[in-house]
Amino acid sequence: GLLLNTRDTLHAHITKTHNIDNFTYNPPINRSSNTASMAEQEGSAVPAQSKGSWTSFLKSIASFNGDLSSMTAPAFILSTTSLTEFSAYWAEMPRLMIAPAQEPDPAKRAALVLKWFLSTLKQQYASRNEKLGSEKKPLNPFLGELFLGKWEDECGTTQLVSEQVSHHPPVTAYSIWNQQHGVRLQGYNAQKASFSRTINVRQVGHAVLHLDKWNEDYLITLPSLHIEGLITGSPYVELNKCSYIVGSNGYTSRIDYSGRGWVSGTKNTLSAIVYPHGKEKDKTAVLYTADGSWTDTFTIKDAKTKQVIDTYYAKKEPKTPLKVAPIEEQDPLESRRAWQKVAEAIQKGDMNTTAHEKSIIEEKQRAMRKQEAADKKEWERRYFGRAEHLPIFERLIKEVPYGSLEADQTNGIWIFDPTKAKGAKPQFCTLTPGPINCWKWLLIDTHLLNTQVQVMSPATSRRLVASLSASLTSSSCRSTERRLCQRLQHQHRTIASTTQRYQQAPTPTSQRIPPRASPTNPPPSQPATTQNPHDLSPSSDTPPLRSLTDSLSDPPPTLSEHEKQVDWTRSYHGLSASPFTTEQAAILQQELSYDDIEIKPDGIIYLPEIKYRRILNKAFGPGGWGLAPRGETIVTGKVVTREYGLVCGGRLVSIARGEQQYFDPEGIPTATEGCKSNALMRCCKDLGIASELWDPRYIRKFMKEVGKECIVEHVVTKKRRKHWMRKDDELKYPYKEIPQPGAAPAVAARK
């Protein structure tokens, strides 16, 4: 939901600005038919007249220290296309991009997202090699460079906005959307090139595919690559290592890449698996596999039955042509217009003119940067903005081994900014108020998620709620946006009411100090009426006062000011009202991995509490669940106990009593927190989380395969006792294991 929902009005605005309905396919210069002979000539080997420059280029690569993308390449290896255009390769087959939105099964949706991603690889990394005879070095975009276009086919209109948002380091941000099917892709990327026997490129950045219908997000990491064929002068891209697609529906795809080596191997090979989160190493948990070549053919199979589900033929799949404005109608900062003279010179092989035209652009850019530094200003991006945090990225990246957003490598996290887009030229100024307002709430939501405490006056809170309601009733927001805005409304009221509760605790009437009179705060004409601390009815003058002394009798705030609030200390609101969604149920009931389970020395097996919380966060989102105390804390001579209710999505789902022992009165506070943790784990059992741990058969099987019982000795006291532990674990000081040859492992008990 944090990817900004691009609207039909954006399409209408591009249409108005560029007369897009009358567009014809305007291919880049290097795709025109008259390049065929040049491609054939240059693709096989280095032209005779360029051998000297190519040899010098290879030597300079080997000795270069830094980012190779800044180097000047020989003429025959230069491309006429800027890197900002490469964002278009994501959607040259819109039908595959929107296919997941039509699939009701979440696991199959994950497989369809994988298929779409794999289908883009040839276009992104091999199409130029096939069309031009060899891979070409693209033009380095300048800061602020733009590329706008659209695809039109049986799936409707799919639109693209791409912008160079950073020059040091070079970063391109893009947003692609199909309004008709509610599919949106947004991302940003940079390249870090180095040399070690060949040119290696590490791609930094991420993309997120969002499906409105299912309110799902898929985080896509980018593969690393290297350049083959440097010696022959016919370079081509080979992908290596692996990349991931992490879905918010609980499924992850891992793609492994390999190529042709000196002795064996096949060019452009891929192997991929689809599995539930956290099951990457469990071969029995794999649902789908994909194998083949990303430039030719790959097949997708059911991992259980080995049956072929789908076969993709890269060379046979038709591509939808991208439509862009005629060059003469483009903005001066749009790629094809800005680089027109450079591209024409490269096409003619005129390197003097190429260098001259490039220097004109580069000098203008340097002058602008110098002036900005003098004015202490930063270049204003037209369509994208920088964010410090993006919760959806940060949540999903945790499923990627050693995953990191690496924001320091991309000069920040970049997202589409509707406020900037409204006033941008080429303009998107025909945006209707509805979508603009919804985008604003999305941005506010991001801000709130990144802010620990947001102090807001009750009046401000009421104005915000009213504005949200007006926006929802007057705009064409989708139901997913309505739910998001309602959630945001709940966040604002919760923050405002909680702050108010602590700021305006009731005091005895005799001790109340009236506010000091001022021109903006005149004295009241009559004494204020003392209100009932538990009166929750709205007031037009002053907000109701809340009692801080009655503890559990203080009801929490709710969505509506006119709705009776839920008292979770005794209410059963929403209990068994409806089942969770299929996706949530799959997360909650997902089978545990043996790697997640720990063993106590007395033979009790358990799942660490933090993993219960992570499962709840994955199913309901951070802030979508909570543990409410029901009744008072009971402290006996050795035990602290209290009843808690687990609330998920605004309704009660389970009740359990937690208990924790203590051995000294000073340990009661710690035992109280342990009591809460114990109740949480018991409530989770009702939801199916880690329910295997209460199954005697599962316990026996786990202990037989993973656990072992041994005799340990305290190295200081020399006392011996029985000790349970995992087979893959090691004893910690001050204990050491006493070998017991022939001893059979005992069966552990479970609480």
PDB file of C-alpha atoms in Angstrom, residues 104-349:
ATOM      1  CA  PRO A 104      -6.910 -16.153  -6.820  1.00  0.00           C
ATOM      2  CA  ASP A 105      -4.390 -18.649  -5.393  1.00  0.00           C
ATOM      3  CA  PRO A 106      -1.532 -16.862  -3.530  1.00  0.00           C
ATOM      4  CA  ALA A 107       1.106 -19.523  -4.288  1.00  0.00           C
ATOM      5  CA  LYS A 108       0.244 -19.486  -7.987  1.00  0.00           C
ATOM      6  CA  ARG A 109       0.365 -15.683  -7.921  1.00  0.00           C
ATOM      7  CA  ALA A 110       3.913 -15.924  -6.621  1.00  0.00           C
ATOM      8  CA  ALA A 111       4.759 -18.307  -9.480  1.00  0.00           C
ATOM      9  CA  LEU A 112       3.212 -15.930 -12.034  1.00  0.00           C
ATOM     10  CA  VAL A 113       5.218 -13.028 -10.627  1.00  0.00           C
ATOM     11  CA  LEU A 114       8.322 -15.188 -11.011  1.00  0.00           C
ATOM     12  CA  LYS A 115       7.399 -15.981 -14.629  1.00  0.00           C
ATOM     13  CA  TRP A 116       6.876 -12.296 -15.423  1.00  0.00           C
ATOM     14  CA  PHE A 117      10.210 -11.348 -13.862  1.00  0.00           C
ATOM     15  CA  LEU A 118      12.091 -14.070 -15.741  1.00  0.00           C
ATOM     16  CA  SER A 119      10.456 -12.950 -18.985  1.00  0.00           C
ATOM     17  CA  THR A 120      11.928  -9.457 -18.544  1.00  0.00           C
ATOM     18  CA  LEU A 121      15.522 -10.663 -18.244  1.00  0.00           C
ATOM     19  CA  LYS A 122      16.117 -11.142 -21.954  1.00  0.00           C
ATOM     20  CA  GLN A 123      14.809  -7.667 -22.736  1.00  0.00           C
ATOM     21  CA  GLN A 124      16.836  -6.090 -19.954  1.00  0.00           C
ATOM     22  CA  TYR A 125      20.141  -7.842 -20.527  1.00  0.00           C
ATOM     23  CA  ALA A 126      20.264  -9.451 -23.994  1.00  0.00           C
ATOM     24  CA  SER A 127      17.953  -7.620 -26.417  1.00  0.00           C
ATOM     25  CA  ARG A 128      20.590  -5.057 -27.375  1.00  0.00           C
ATOM     26  CA  ASN A 129      23.148  -7.785 -27.984  1.00  0.00           C
ATOM     27  CA  GLU A 130      20.775  -9.576 -30.377  1.00  0.00           C
ATOM     28  CA  LYS A 131      19.695  -6.450 -32.237  1.00  0.00           C
ATOM     29  CA  LEU A 132      23.075  -4.748 -32.507  1.00  0.00           C
ATOM     30  CA  GLY A 133      25.452  -7.706 -32.624  1.00  0.00           C
ATOM     31  CA  SER A 134      27.037  -6.974 -29.243  1.00  0.00           C
ATOM     32  CA  GLU A 135      26.302  -5.263 -25.957  1.00  0.00           C
ATOM     33  CA  LYS A 136      26.764  -1.494 -26.118  1.00  0.00           C
ATOM     34  CA  LYS A 137      27.756   0.938 -23.396  1.00  0.00           C
ATOM     35  CA  PRO A 138      24.647   3.078 -22.757  1.00  0.00           C
ATOM     36  CA  LEU A 139      24.763   6.825 -22.361  1.00  0.00           C
ATOM     37  CA  ASN A 140      25.215   7.959 -18.766  1.00  0.00           C
ATOM     38  CA  PRO A 141      22.067   9.924 -17.823  1.00  0.00           C
ATOM     39  CA  PHE A 142      22.375  13.430 -16.472  1.00  0.00           C
ATOM     40  CA  LEU A 143      20.629  14.540 -13.306  1.00  0.00           C
ATOM     41  CA  GLY A 144      16.964  15.255 -14.010  1.00  0.00           C
ATOM     42  CA  GLU A 145      16.827  13.299 -17.266  1.00  0.00           C
ATOM     43  CA  LEU A 146      13.330  11.979 -18.042  1.00  0.00           C
ATOM     44  CA  PHE A 147      11.784   9.197 -20.086  1.00  0.00           C
ATOM     45  CA  LEU A 148       7.985   8.955 -20.471  1.00  0.00           C
ATOM     46  CA  GLY A 149       5.916   6.543 -22.530  1.00  0.00           C
ATOM     47  CA  LYS A 150       3.111   4.002 -22.653  1.00  0.00           C
ATOM     48  CA  TRP A 151       2.107   0.596 -24.001  1.00  0.00           C
ATOM     49  CA  GLU A 152      -1.339  -0.085 -25.447  1.00  0.00           C
ATOM     50  CA  ASP A 153      -2.681  -3.593 -26.009  1.00  0.00           C
ATOM     51  CA  GLU A 154      -5.572  -5.864 -25.030  1.00  0.00           C
ATOM     52  CA  CYS A 155      -4.671  -5.276 -21.359  1.00  0.00           C
ATOM     53  CA  GLY A 156      -5.376  -1.561 -21.614  1.00  0.00           C
ATOM     54  CA  THR A 157      -2.828   1.197 -21.161  1.00  0.00           C
ATOM     55  CA  THR A 158       0.370   0.661 -19.206  1.00  0.00           C
ATOM     56  CA  GLN A 159       2.345   3.827 -18.489  1.00  0.00           C
ATOM     57  CA  LEU A 160       5.927   4.635 -17.576  1.00  0.00           C
ATOM     58  CA  VAL A 161       7.685   7.516 -15.824  1.00  0.00           C
ATOM     59  CA  SER A 162      11.471   7.268 -15.462  1.00  0.00           C
ATOM     60  CA  GLU A 163      13.762   9.926 -13.984  1.00  0.00           C
ATOM     61  CA  GLN A 164      17.460  10.195 -13.177  1.00  0.00           C
ATOM     62  CA  VAL A 165      17.248  11.183  -9.514  1.00  0.00           C
ATOM     63  CA  SER A 166      20.947  11.133  -8.648  1.00  0.00           C
ATOM     64  CA  HIS A 167      24.184  11.630 -10.559  1.00  0.00           C
ATOM     65  CA  HIS A 168      26.738  10.811  -7.849  1.00  0.00           C
ATOM     66  CA  PRO A 169      26.008   7.955  -7.514  1.00  0.00           C
ATOM     67  CA  PRO A 170      23.964   7.564 -10.725  1.00  0.00           C
ATOM     68  CA  VAL A 171      20.464   6.355  -9.796  1.00  0.00           C
ATOM     69  CA  THR A 172      17.376   5.937 -11.988  1.00  0.00           C
ATOM     70  CA  ALA A 173      13.886   5.799 -10.446  1.00  0.00           C
ATOM     71  CA  TYR A 174      10.809   4.584 -12.296  1.00  0.00           C
ATOM     72  CA  SER A 175       7.095   3.973 -11.880  1.00  0.00           C
ATOM     73  CA  ILE A 176       5.059   1.720 -14.196  1.00  0.00           C
ATOM     74  CA  TRP A 177       1.325   1.170 -13.784  1.00  0.00           C
ATOM     75  CA  ASN A 178      -1.756  -0.333 -15.416  1.00  0.00           C
ATOM     76  CA  GLN A 179      -4.782   1.391 -13.966  1.00  0.00           C
ATOM     77  CA  GLN A 180      -7.348  -0.973 -15.479  1.00  0.00           C
ATOM     78  CA  HIS A 181      -5.952  -4.008 -13.660  1.00  0.00           C
ATOM     79  CA  GLY A 182      -4.573  -2.268 -10.568  1.00  0.00           C
ATOM     80  CA  VAL A 183      -0.969  -3.349 -11.110  1.00  0.00           C
ATOM     81  CA  ARG A 184       1.905  -1.024 -10.207  1.00  0.00           C
ATOM     82  CA  LEU A 185       5.663  -1.370 -10.307  1.00  0.00           C
ATOM     83  CA  GLN A 186       7.966   1.112  -8.674  1.00  0.00           C
ATOM     84  CA  GLY A 187      11.695   1.005  -8.091  1.00  0.00           C
ATOM     85  CA  TYR A 188      15.121   2.535  -8.398  1.00  0.00           C
ATOM     86  CA  ASN A 189      18.529   1.170  -9.273  1.00  0.00           C
ATOM     87  CA  ALA A 190      22.194   2.008  -9.681  1.00  0.00           C
ATOM     88  CA  GLN A 191      25.181   0.101 -11.044  1.00  0.00           C
ATOM     89  CA  LYS A 192      28.618  -0.380  -9.511  1.00  0.00           C
ATOM     90  CA  ALA A 193      31.117  -1.625 -12.109  1.00  0.00           C
ATOM     91  CA  SER A 194      34.558  -3.040 -11.355  1.00  0.00           C
ATOM     92  CA  PHE A 195      37.185  -5.143 -13.110  1.00  0.00           C
ATOM     93  CA  SER A 196      38.511  -8.564 -12.055  1.00  0.00           C
ATOM     94  CA  ARG A 197      39.397 -10.676 -15.110  1.00  0.00           C
ATOM     95  CA  THR A 198      36.235  -9.199 -16.648  1.00  0.00           C
ATOM     96  CA  ILE A 199      33.836  -6.295 -16.056  1.00  0.00           C
ATOM     97  CA  ASN A 200      31.619  -7.053 -13.050  1.00  0.00           C
ATOM     98  CA  VAL A 201      28.484  -5.037 -12.369  1.00  0.00           C
ATOM     99  CA  ARG A 202      26.690  -5.087  -9.031  1.00  0.00           C
ATOM    100  CA  GLN A 203      23.194  -3.696  -9.314  1.00  0.00           C
ATOM    101  CA  VAL A 204      22.025  -1.749  -6.282  1.00  0.00           C
ATOM    102  CA  GLY A 205      18.389  -0.941  -5.633  1.00  0.00           C
ATOM    103  CA  HIS A 206      15.041  -2.685  -5.635  1.00  0.00           C
ATOM    104  CA  ALA A 207      11.652  -2.823  -7.316  1.00  0.00           C
ATOM    105  CA  VAL A 208       8.253  -3.500  -5.759  1.00  0.00           C
ATOM    106  CA  LEU A 209       5.291  -4.898  -7.692  1.00  0.00           C
ATOM    107  CA  HIS A 210       1.917  -4.116  -6.096  1.00  0.00           C
ATOM    108  CA  LEU A 211      -1.405  -5.841  -6.860  1.00  0.00           C
ATOM    109  CA  ASP A 212      -4.378  -3.715  -5.821  1.00  0.00           C
ATOM    110  CA  LYS A 213      -6.885  -6.577  -5.948  1.00  0.00           C
ATOM    111  CA  TRP A 214      -5.019  -8.643  -3.375  1.00  0.00           C
ATOM    112  CA  ASN A 215      -3.259  -5.776  -1.587  1.00  0.00           C
ATOM    113  CA  GLU A 216       0.019  -7.625  -2.100  1.00  0.00           C
ATOM    114  CA  ASP A 217       3.565  -6.408  -2.601  1.00  0.00           C
ATOM    115  CA  TYR A 218       6.507  -8.244  -4.129  1.00  0.00           C
ATOM    116  CA  LEU A 219       9.998  -6.942  -3.387  1.00  0.00           C
ATOM    117  CA  ILE A 220      12.393  -7.699  -6.253  1.00  0.00           C
ATOM    118  CA  THR A 221      16.147  -7.676  -5.804  1.00  0.00           C
ATOM    119  CA  LEU A 222      18.392  -7.252  -8.829  1.00  0.00           C
ATOM    120  CA  PRO A 223      20.901  -9.827 -10.106  1.00  0.00           C
ATOM    121  CA  SER A 224      24.608  -9.202 -10.424  1.00  0.00           C
ATOM    122  CA  LEU A 225      26.172  -9.496 -13.867  1.00  0.00           C
ATOM    123  CA  HIS A 226      29.448  -9.522 -15.717  1.00  0.00           C
ATOM    124  CA  ILE A 227      30.462  -8.834 -19.297  1.00  0.00           C
ATOM    125  CA  GLU A 228      31.700 -11.704 -21.454  1.00  0.00           C
ATOM    126  CA  GLY A 229      33.305 -11.458 -24.894  1.00  0.00           C
ATOM    127  CA  LEU A 230      35.651  -8.571 -24.137  1.00  0.00           C
ATOM    128  CA  ILE A 231      38.608 -10.216 -25.833  1.00  0.00           C
ATOM    129  CA  THR A 232      36.769 -10.696 -29.142  1.00  0.00           C
ATOM    130  CA  GLY A 233      35.209  -7.256 -29.026  1.00  0.00           C
ATOM    131  CA  SER A 234      31.662  -8.690 -29.009  1.00  0.00           C
ATOM    132  CA  PRO A 235      30.659  -8.220 -25.375  1.00  0.00           C
ATOM    133  CA  TYR A 236      27.459  -9.692 -23.959  1.00  0.00           C
ATOM    134  CA  VAL A 237      25.866  -9.811 -20.516  1.00  0.00           C
ATOM    135  CA  GLU A 238      25.920 -12.889 -18.312  1.00  0.00           C
ATOM    136  CA  LEU A 239      23.991 -12.916 -15.027  1.00  0.00           C
ATOM    137  CA  ASN A 240      25.495 -14.514 -11.942  1.00  0.00           C
ATOM    138  CA  LYS A 241      24.859 -15.242  -8.263  1.00  0.00           C
ATOM    139  CA  CYS A 242      21.185 -15.053  -7.263  1.00  0.00           C
ATOM    140  CA  SER A 243      18.263 -12.683  -6.761  1.00  0.00           C
ATOM    141  CA  TYR A 244      15.019 -12.862  -4.779  1.00  0.00           C
ATOM    142  CA  ILE A 245      11.338 -11.988  -5.097  1.00  0.00           C
ATOM    143  CA  VAL A 246       9.734 -11.680  -1.650  1.00  0.00           C
ATOM    144  CA  GLY A 247       5.936 -11.512  -1.492  1.00  0.00           C
ATOM    145  CA  SER A 248       3.896 -10.078   1.345  1.00  0.00           C
ATOM    146  CA  ASN A 249       1.615 -13.131   0.920  1.00  0.00           C
ATOM    147  CA  GLY A 250       4.214 -15.386   2.536  1.00  0.00           C
ATOM    148  CA  TYR A 251       6.046 -16.766  -0.505  1.00  0.00           C
ATOM    149  CA  THR A 252       9.592 -16.155  -1.724  1.00  0.00           C
ATOM    150  CA  SER A 253      11.257 -16.941  -5.057  1.00  0.00           C
ATOM    151  CA  ARG A 254      15.004 -17.429  -5.371  1.00  0.00           C
ATOM    152  CA  ILE A 255      16.612 -17.322  -8.808  1.00  0.00           C
ATOM    153  CA  ASP A 256      20.123 -18.696  -9.360  1.00  0.00           C
ATOM    154  CA  TYR A 257      22.059 -17.691 -12.474  1.00  0.00           C
ATOM    155  CA  SER A 258      24.976 -19.347 -14.232  1.00  0.00           C
ATOM    156  CA  GLY A 259      26.679 -19.242 -17.600  1.00  0.00           C
ATOM    157  CA  ARG A 260      29.116 -20.923 -19.904  1.00  0.00           C
ATOM    158  CA  GLY A 261      32.527 -21.525 -18.386  1.00  0.00           C
ATOM    159  CA  TRP A 262      35.876 -22.364 -19.935  1.00  0.00           C
ATOM    160  CA  VAL A 263      35.149 -26.103 -19.852  1.00  0.00           C
ATOM    161  CA  SER A 264      31.418 -26.613 -19.377  1.00  0.00           C
ATOM    162  CA  GLY A 265      28.123 -24.878 -18.759  1.00  0.00           C
ATOM    163  CA  THR A 266      25.375 -23.301 -20.821  1.00  0.00           C
ATOM    164  CA  LYS A 267      24.995 -19.635 -21.599  1.00  0.00           C
ATOM    165  CA  ASN A 268      22.282 -17.650 -19.741  1.00  0.00           C
ATOM    166  CA  THR A 269      21.126 -20.506 -17.490  1.00  0.00           C
ATOM    167  CA  LEU A 270      18.645 -20.045 -14.648  1.00  0.00           C
ATOM    168  CA  SER A 271      17.224 -22.192 -11.875  1.00  0.00           C
ATOM    169  CA  ALA A 272      14.489 -20.896  -9.562  1.00  0.00           C
ATOM    170  CA  ILE A 273      12.304 -22.134  -6.703  1.00  0.00           C
ATOM    171  CA  VAL A 274       9.152 -20.815  -5.012  1.00  0.00           C
ATOM    172  CA  TYR A 275       8.828 -21.612  -1.309  1.00  0.00           C
ATOM    173  CA  PRO A 276       7.132 -20.309   1.871  1.00  0.00           C
ATOM    174  CA  HIS A 277       9.073 -17.685   3.805  1.00  0.00           C
ATOM    175  CA  GLY A 278      11.860 -19.172   5.865  1.00  0.00           C
ATOM    176  CA  LYS A 279      11.860 -22.532   4.030  1.00  0.00           C
ATOM    177  CA  GLU A 280      14.665 -21.849   1.560  1.00  0.00           C
ATOM    178  CA  LYS A 281      16.777 -24.776   2.768  1.00  0.00           C
ATOM    179  CA  ASP A 282      13.853 -27.185   3.140  1.00  0.00           C
ATOM    180  CA  LYS A 283      13.592 -29.007  -0.196  1.00  0.00           C
ATOM    181  CA  THR A 284      10.278 -30.588   0.801  1.00  0.00           C
ATOM    182  CA  ALA A 285       8.694 -27.135   1.175  1.00  0.00           C
ATOM    183  CA  VAL A 286       9.395 -26.028  -2.419  1.00  0.00           C
ATOM    184  CA  LEU A 287       6.146 -25.482  -4.344  1.00  0.00           C
ATOM    185  CA  TYR A 288       7.330 -24.630  -7.862  1.00  0.00           C
ATOM    186  CA  THR A 289      10.578 -24.775  -9.803  1.00  0.00           C
ATOM    187  CA  ALA A 290      11.746 -23.011 -12.960  1.00  0.00           C
ATOM    188  CA  ASP A 291      14.687 -24.129 -15.093  1.00  0.00           C
ATOM    189  CA  GLY A 292      16.108 -23.248 -18.473  1.00  0.00           C
ATOM    190  CA  SER A 293      17.534 -20.226 -20.234  1.00  0.00           C
ATOM    191  CA  TRP A 294      16.432 -16.653 -19.668  1.00  0.00           C
ATOM    192  CA  THR A 295      17.236 -15.806 -23.298  1.00  0.00           C
ATOM    193  CA  ASP A 296      15.531 -18.836 -24.851  1.00  0.00           C
ATOM    194  CA  THR A 297      13.177 -21.260 -23.088  1.00  0.00           C
ATOM    195  CA  PHE A 298      12.386 -22.098 -19.483  1.00  0.00           C
ATOM    196  CA  THR A 299       9.781 -24.358 -17.894  1.00  0.00           C
ATOM    197  CA  ILE A 300       7.856 -24.026 -14.639  1.00  0.00           C
ATOM    198  CA  LYS A 301       7.030 -27.260 -12.815  1.00  0.00           C
ATOM    199  CA  ASP A 302       5.061 -28.375  -9.790  1.00  0.00           C
ATOM    200  CA  ALA A 303       7.802 -29.342  -7.333  1.00  0.00           C
ATOM    201  CA  LYS A 304       5.712 -32.146  -5.822  1.00  0.00           C
ATOM    202  CA  THR A 305       4.476 -33.884  -8.989  1.00  0.00           C
ATOM    203  CA  LYS A 306       7.260 -32.741 -11.359  1.00  0.00           C
ATOM    204  CA  GLN A 307       4.511 -31.900 -13.847  1.00  0.00           C
ATOM    205  CA  VAL A 308       5.256 -29.094 -16.314  1.00  0.00           C
ATOM    206  CA  ILE A 309       2.816 -26.272 -15.640  1.00  0.00           C
ATOM    207  CA  ASP A 310       4.047 -23.713 -18.147  1.00  0.00           C
ATOM    208  CA  THR A 311       6.728 -23.269 -20.780  1.00  0.00           C
ATOM    209  CA  TYR A 312       7.964 -19.853 -21.834  1.00  0.00           C
ATOM    210  CA  TYR A 313       9.543 -19.301 -25.253  1.00  0.00           C
ATOM    211  CA  ALA A 314      11.429 -16.020 -25.101  1.00  0.00           C
ATOM    212  CA  LYS A 315      12.042 -15.838 -28.838  1.00  0.00           C
ATOM    213  CA  LYS A 316       8.379 -16.380 -29.734  1.00  0.00           C
ATOM    214  CA  GLU A 317       6.685 -14.066 -27.244  1.00  0.00           C
ATOM    215  CA  PRO A 318       5.415 -10.912 -28.999  1.00  0.00           C
ATOM    216  CA  LYS A 319       6.453  -7.573 -27.539  1.00  0.00           C
ATOM    217  CA  THR A 320       4.156  -4.588 -27.258  1.00  0.00           C
ATOM    218  CA  PRO A 321       5.805  -1.509 -28.823  1.00  0.00           C
ATOM    219  CA  LEU A 322       6.428   1.427 -26.522  1.00  0.00           C
ATOM    220  CA  LYS A 323       4.891   4.716 -27.603  1.00  0.00           C
ATOM    221  CA  VAL A 324       6.668   7.968 -26.821  1.00  0.00           C
ATOM    222  CA  ALA A 325       6.085  11.537 -27.928  1.00  0.00           C
ATOM    223  CA  PRO A 326       7.703  12.723 -31.174  1.00  0.00           C
ATOM    224  CA  ILE A 327      11.118  14.155 -30.362  1.00  0.00           C
ATOM    225  CA  GLU A 328      10.125  17.681 -31.377  1.00  0.00           C
ATOM    226  CA  GLU A 329       7.255  17.587 -28.839  1.00  0.00           C
ATOM    227  CA  GLN A 330       9.310  16.227 -25.956  1.00  0.00           C
ATOM    228  CA  ASP A 331      10.547  18.207 -22.980  1.00  0.00           C
ATOM    229  CA  PRO A 332      14.190  19.355 -23.322  1.00  0.00           C
ATOM    230  CA  LEU A 333      15.122  17.011 -20.466  1.00  0.00           C
ATOM    231  CA  GLU A 334      13.542  13.914 -22.027  1.00  0.00           C
ATOM    232  CA  SER A 335      16.176  11.392 -23.061  1.00  0.00           C
ATOM    233  CA  ARG A 336      15.693  11.135 -26.795  1.00  0.00           C
ATOM    234  CA  ARG A 337      15.478  14.879 -27.285  1.00  0.00           C
ATOM    235  CA  ALA A 338      18.381  15.696 -24.967  1.00  0.00           C
ATOM    236  CA  TRP A 339      20.702  13.109 -26.561  1.00  0.00           C
ATOM    237  CA  GLN A 340      19.440  13.471 -30.137  1.00  0.00           C
ATOM    238  CA  LYS A 341      22.583  15.049 -31.591  1.00  0.00           C
ATOM    239  CA  VAL A 342      24.859  12.691 -29.678  1.00  0.00           C
ATOM    240  CA  ALA A 343      22.896   9.676 -30.925  1.00  0.00           C
ATOM    241  CA  GLU A 344      23.025  10.893 -34.517  1.00  0.00           C
ATOM    242  CA  ALA A 345      26.800  11.359 -34.298  1.00  0.00           C
ATOM    243  CA  ILE A 346      27.294   7.881 -32.803  1.00  0.00           C
ATOM    244  CA  GLN A 347      25.115   6.438 -35.537  1.00  0.00           C
ATOM    245  CA  LYS A 348      27.349   8.036 -38.157  1.00  0.00           C
ATOM    246  CA  GLY A 349      30.514   6.936 -36.362  1.00  0.00           C
TER     247      GLY A 349
END
